[in-house]
Short mmCIF file of C-alpha atoms and ligand atoms in Angstrom, two decimals:
data_model
loop_
_atom_site.label_atom_id
_atom_site.label_comp_id
_atom_site.label_asym_id
_atom_site.label_seq_id
_atom_site.Cartn_x
_atom_site.Cartn_y
_atom_site.Cartn_z
CA UNK A 1 0.00 0.00 0.00
CA UNK A 2 1.43 3.36 -1.01
CA UNK A 3 0.48 5.76 1.78
CA UNK A 4 1.18 8.68 -0.50
CA UNK A 5 -1.97 7.92 -2.45
CA UNK A 6 -3.97 8.81 0.68
CA UNK A 7 -2.31 12.23 0.74
CA UNK A 8 -4.05 12.98 -2.56
CA UNK A 9 -7.42 13.13 -0.79
CA UNK A 10 -8.41 16.77 -0.30
CA UNK A 11 -9.71 18.28 2.93
CA UNK A 12 -10.35 21.65 4.50
CA UNK A 13 -9.43 23.00 7.93
CA UNK A 14 -12.25 23.60 10.41
CA UNK A 15 -12.86 24.21 14.09
CA UNK A 16 -15.49 22.01 15.63
CA UNK A 17 -16.87 23.52 18.84
CA UNK A 18 -19.18 22.19 21.46
CA UNK A 19 -20.03 22.79 25.09
CA UNK A 20 -20.79 20.62 28.11
CA UNK A 21 -21.97 21.87 31.51
CA UNK A 22 -21.06 25.43 30.57
CA UNK A 23 -17.55 24.50 29.45
CA UNK A 24 -16.83 25.30 25.80
CA UNK A 25 -14.25 23.32 23.87
CA UNK A 26 -13.20 23.09 20.28
CA UNK A 27 -10.64 21.41 18.08
CA UNK A 28 -9.26 21.44 14.57
CA UNK A 29 -10.82 18.89 12.25
CA UNK A 30 -10.12 18.24 8.59
CA UNK A 31 -12.41 15.31 7.79
CA UNK A 32 -15.70 17.04 7.11
CA UNK A 33 -18.15 16.47 4.28
CA UNK A 34 -21.77 17.09 3.44
CA UNK A 35 -23.73 13.83 3.29
CA UNK A 36 -27.17 14.80 2.00
CA UNK A 37 -28.83 17.95 0.70
CA UNK A 38 -32.40 17.34 1.89
CA UNK A 39 -32.30 17.45 4.84
CA UNK A 40 -28.85 19.01 4.91
CA UNK A 41 -26.54 16.70 6.86
CA UNK A 42 -22.83 16.70 7.50
CA UNK A 43 -20.30 14.10 8.67
CA UNK A 44 -17.12 14.66 10.64
CA UNK A 45 -14.46 12.29 11.98
CA UNK A 46 -13.16 12.85 15.52
CA UNK A 47 -10.56 11.07 17.63
CA UNK A 48 -12.35 9.43 20.56
CA UNK A 49 -9.64 10.50 23.03
CA UNK A 50 -10.22 14.20 22.45
CA UNK A 51 -12.09 16.22 25.04
CA UNK A 52 -14.20 17.78 22.29
CA UNK A 53 -15.42 14.33 21.30
CA UNK A 54 -16.24 13.51 24.92
CA UNK A 55 -18.31 16.70 25.24
CA UNK A 56 -19.97 16.22 21.87
CA UNK A 57 -21.18 12.71 22.67
CA UNK A 58 -22.91 14.13 25.76
CA UNK A 59 -24.27 17.37 24.31
CA UNK A 60 -25.14 15.98 20.84
CA UNK A 61 -24.75 19.42 19.29
CA UNK A 62 -21.82 21.19 17.65
CA UNK A 63 -20.75 24.06 15.48
CA UNK A 64 -18.23 24.15 12.65
CA UNK A 65 -16.21 27.20 11.68
CA UNK A 66 -14.59 27.05 8.26
CA UNK A 67 -11.16 28.68 8.32
CA UNK A 68 -9.84 31.04 5.70
CA UNK A 69 -6.63 30.49 3.77
CA UNK A 70 -4.50 32.99 5.68
CA UNK A 71 -5.38 31.82 9.18
CA UNK A 72 -2.18 32.16 11.26
CA UNK A 73 -0.52 28.97 12.44
CA UNK A 74 -0.61 30.16 16.04
CA UNK A 75 -4.40 30.29 15.83
CA UNK A 76 -4.61 26.79 14.38
CA UNK A 77 -2.15 25.66 17.05
CA UNK A 78 -4.38 27.01 19.82
CA UNK A 79 -7.14 24.65 18.72
CA UNK A 80 -5.07 21.90 17.16
CA UNK A 81 -2.20 21.18 19.51
CA UNK A 82 -3.44 22.17 22.94
CA UNK A 83 -5.92 20.30 25.05
CA UNK A 84 -9.00 21.84 26.59
CA UNK A 85 -8.16 19.71 29.64
CA UNK A 86 -5.29 22.06 30.50
CA UNK A 87 -6.32 25.39 28.97
CA UNK A 88 -9.43 27.30 27.91
CA UNK A 89 -9.05 27.43 24.15
CA UNK A 90 -11.68 30.16 23.88
CA UNK A 91 -9.70 32.65 25.94
CA UNK A 92 -8.93 35.71 23.84
CA UNK A 93 -10.86 34.28 20.89
CA UNK A 94 -13.75 36.03 19.19
CA UNK A 95 -16.77 33.73 19.38
CA UNK A 96 -20.54 33.83 19.72
CA UNK A 97 -23.29 31.59 21.04
CA UNK A 98 -25.31 29.99 18.29
CA UNK A 99 -29.06 29.38 18.35
CA UNK A 100 -28.34 25.83 19.57
CA UNK A 101 -26.40 27.28 22.50
CA UNK A 102 -23.12 26.00 21.08
CA UNK A 103 -20.09 28.30 20.89
CA UNK A 104 -19.04 29.35 17.40
CA UNK A 105 -15.49 30.53 16.68
CA UNK A 106 -15.59 33.70 14.57
CA UNK A 107 -11.89 34.59 14.20
CA UNK A 108 -10.65 33.66 10.71
CA UNK A 109 -13.96 31.92 9.95
CA UNK A 110 -15.47 32.50 6.52
CA UNK A 111 -18.59 30.48 7.24
CA UNK A 112 -20.11 28.57 10.13
CA UNK A 113 -22.87 26.12 10.81
CA UNK A 114 -24.60 24.39 13.69
CA UNK A 115 -25.80 20.82 13.79
CA UNK A 116 -27.34 18.20 16.04
CA UNK A 117 -26.06 14.64 16.10
CA UNK A 118 -28.33 12.14 14.34
CA UNK A 119 -25.93 9.25 13.95
CA UNK A 120 -22.48 7.93 14.85
CA UNK A 121 -20.17 5.11 13.82
CA UNK A 122 -17.11 3.95 15.71
CA UNK A 123 -14.11 3.20 13.50
CA UNK A 124 -11.05 2.17 15.52
CA UNK A 125 -9.49 5.24 17.11
CA UNK A 126 -12.16 7.53 15.67
CA UNK A 127 -15.85 8.11 15.57
CA UNK A 128 -17.76 9.44 12.59
CA UNK A 129 -20.46 11.84 13.67
CA UNK A 130 -23.38 12.62 11.38
CA UNK A 131 -25.18 15.85 12.12
CA UNK A 132 -28.33 17.47 10.82
CA UNK A 133 -27.53 21.07 9.94
CA UNK A 134 -29.78 23.52 11.78
CA UNK A 135 -28.12 26.84 10.97
CA UNK A 136 -25.58 27.99 8.39
CA UNK A 137 -24.08 31.41 7.84
CA UNK A 138 -21.54 32.99 5.48
CA UNK A 139 -19.21 35.40 7.30
CA UNK A 140 -16.86 36.56 4.56
CA UNK A 141 -15.95 35.97 0.92
CA UNK A 142 -12.35 34.94 1.69
CA UNK A 143 -10.91 31.74 0.28
CA UNK A 144 -11.07 28.61 2.43
CA UNK A 145 -7.90 26.95 3.66
CA UNK A 146 -7.25 23.49 2.31
CA UNK A 147 -5.36 20.78 4.13
CA UNK A 148 -2.76 20.70 1.36
CA UNK A 149 -2.16 24.44 1.73
CA UNK A 150 -1.83 24.06 5.48
CA UNK A 151 0.73 21.30 5.11
CA UNK A 152 2.71 22.41 2.09
CA UNK A 153 2.79 26.14 2.58
CA UNK A 154 1.92 27.10 6.14
CA UNK A 155 3.86 24.34 7.82
CA UNK A 156 7.03 25.33 6.07
CA UNK A 157 7.37 22.32 3.81
CA UNK A 158 7.49 24.81 0.98
CA UNK A 159 7.61 23.31 -2.46
CA UNK A 160 11.00 23.88 -4.02
CA UNK A 161 9.44 25.99 -6.73
CA UNK A 162 7.86 28.43 -4.26
CA UNK A 163 9.32 31.90 -4.88
CA UNK A 164 10.23 32.42 -1.23
CA UNK A 165 12.09 29.14 -1.10
CA UNK A 166 14.31 29.89 -4.10
CA UNK A 167 15.06 33.39 -2.86
CA UNK A 168 16.09 32.11 0.52
CA UNK A 169 18.22 29.37 -0.97
CA UNK A 170 20.10 31.87 -3.12
CA UNK A 171 20.65 34.01 -0.07
CA UNK A 172 22.11 31.10 1.83
CA UNK A 173 24.33 30.24 -1.13
CA UNK A 174 25.63 33.81 -1.27
CA UNK A 175 26.50 33.73 2.39
CA UNK A 176 28.68 30.72 1.58
CA UNK A 177 26.87 28.53 4.08
CA UNK A 178 26.72 24.84 3.33
CA UNK A 179 23.69 23.05 4.65
CA UNK A 180 21.78 24.33 7.62
CA UNK A 181 20.10 21.92 9.96
CA UNK A 182 16.36 21.66 10.32
CA UNK A 183 14.82 21.33 13.76
CA UNK A 184 11.59 19.58 14.67
CA UNK A 185 9.15 20.54 17.44
CA UNK A 186 8.80 17.55 19.76
CA UNK A 187 5.29 18.67 20.70
CA UNK A 188 3.57 19.09 17.35
CA UNK A 189 5.98 17.99 14.65
CA UNK A 190 6.46 21.42 13.08
CA UNK A 191 9.80 21.62 11.28
CA UNK A 192 11.89 24.77 11.45
CA UNK A 193 13.66 25.10 8.12
CA UNK A 194 16.40 27.75 8.26
CA UNK A 195 16.10 28.29 4.51
CA UNK A 196 12.52 29.43 5.02
CA UNK A 197 12.83 30.89 8.52
CA UNK A 198 9.61 32.08 10.17
CA UNK A 199 9.01 35.50 8.59
CA UNK A 200 5.49 35.68 10.08
CA UNK A 201 7.12 35.85 13.50
CA UNK A 202 10.12 38.01 12.77
CA UNK A 203 12.66 35.32 11.86
CA UNK A 204 14.10 36.07 8.44
CA UNK A 205 14.71 33.38 5.84
CA UNK A 206 18.28 32.13 6.11
CA UNK A 207 18.41 32.27 9.93
CA UNK A 208 20.13 29.28 11.52
CA UNK A 209 18.18 27.69 14.35
CA UNK A 210 21.01 28.60 16.74
CA UNK A 211 20.50 32.27 15.83
CA UNK A 212 16.72 32.26 16.34
CA UNK A 213 15.94 34.40 19.44
CA UNK A 214 15.26 32.44 22.62
CA UNK A 215 11.94 34.21 22.95
CA UNK A 216 10.75 32.64 19.70
CA UNK A 217 8.13 29.89 20.08
CA UNK A 218 6.80 27.19 17.79
CA UNK A 219 4.40 28.95 15.39
CA UNK A 220 1.99 26.05 15.57
CA UNK A 221 1.78 24.91 19.17
CA UNK A 222 3.58 27.65 21.10
CA UNK A 223 6.26 25.34 22.55
CA UNK A 224 9.56 26.99 23.50
CA UNK A 225 12.77 26.74 21.52
CA UNK A 226 14.05 24.17 24.04
CA UNK A 227 11.35 21.77 22.84
CA UNK A 228 13.04 21.47 19.45
CA UNK A 229 15.55 18.86 18.39
CA UNK A 230 17.74 18.56 15.35
CA UNK A 231 16.36 16.58 12.44
CA UNK A 232 18.81 13.76 11.86
FE1 LIG B 1 5.08 22.85 17.97
#
């Protein structure tokens, strides 16, 4: 089986939110699709170990916020790589209560919907939730983020033909540097590539990991520089 074939499946990036006993929680999901048009239903796959899943199975209601293409990695990290068991993910986030009473994340959302659970199927580590859509709203006309974009561009695995990549490589060549080591975040798997740097957070392309300021944190999960190790 060639795993790479599975990477050809396309997805989006969404925040699924729910609430239980007054405690809101949400997480990043990518496996979302509309099942039927009449009535409008939607399916989503969730890991059973996640707190959001635990809440959802009790509350039976959820919201989905569809994220726009330029959503910052730190924002995705807040919902994707932190657990609601240790932090309130909604702190400092713009959200509203939907008509179902579920929280809806508004930051970087181009559309949102609310649904109630009408079916579920356990599949190994995950559970597929089918929801009947009760509300749906368009919030902006921005482009949605796709999973491929998130991985290939935002995560720093820039394709070699990306303009920024070439520019940075030339710069490194001019400086007479040989190869510069990549570092991986032990928390979330983000790879710091010195050729690309982290320009969104003030680290210019061509900056060696050793020269990245100690105040810099992982752009995805917020882990400190000490949580990184060299990619062998
Ligand atoms: Fe990280």
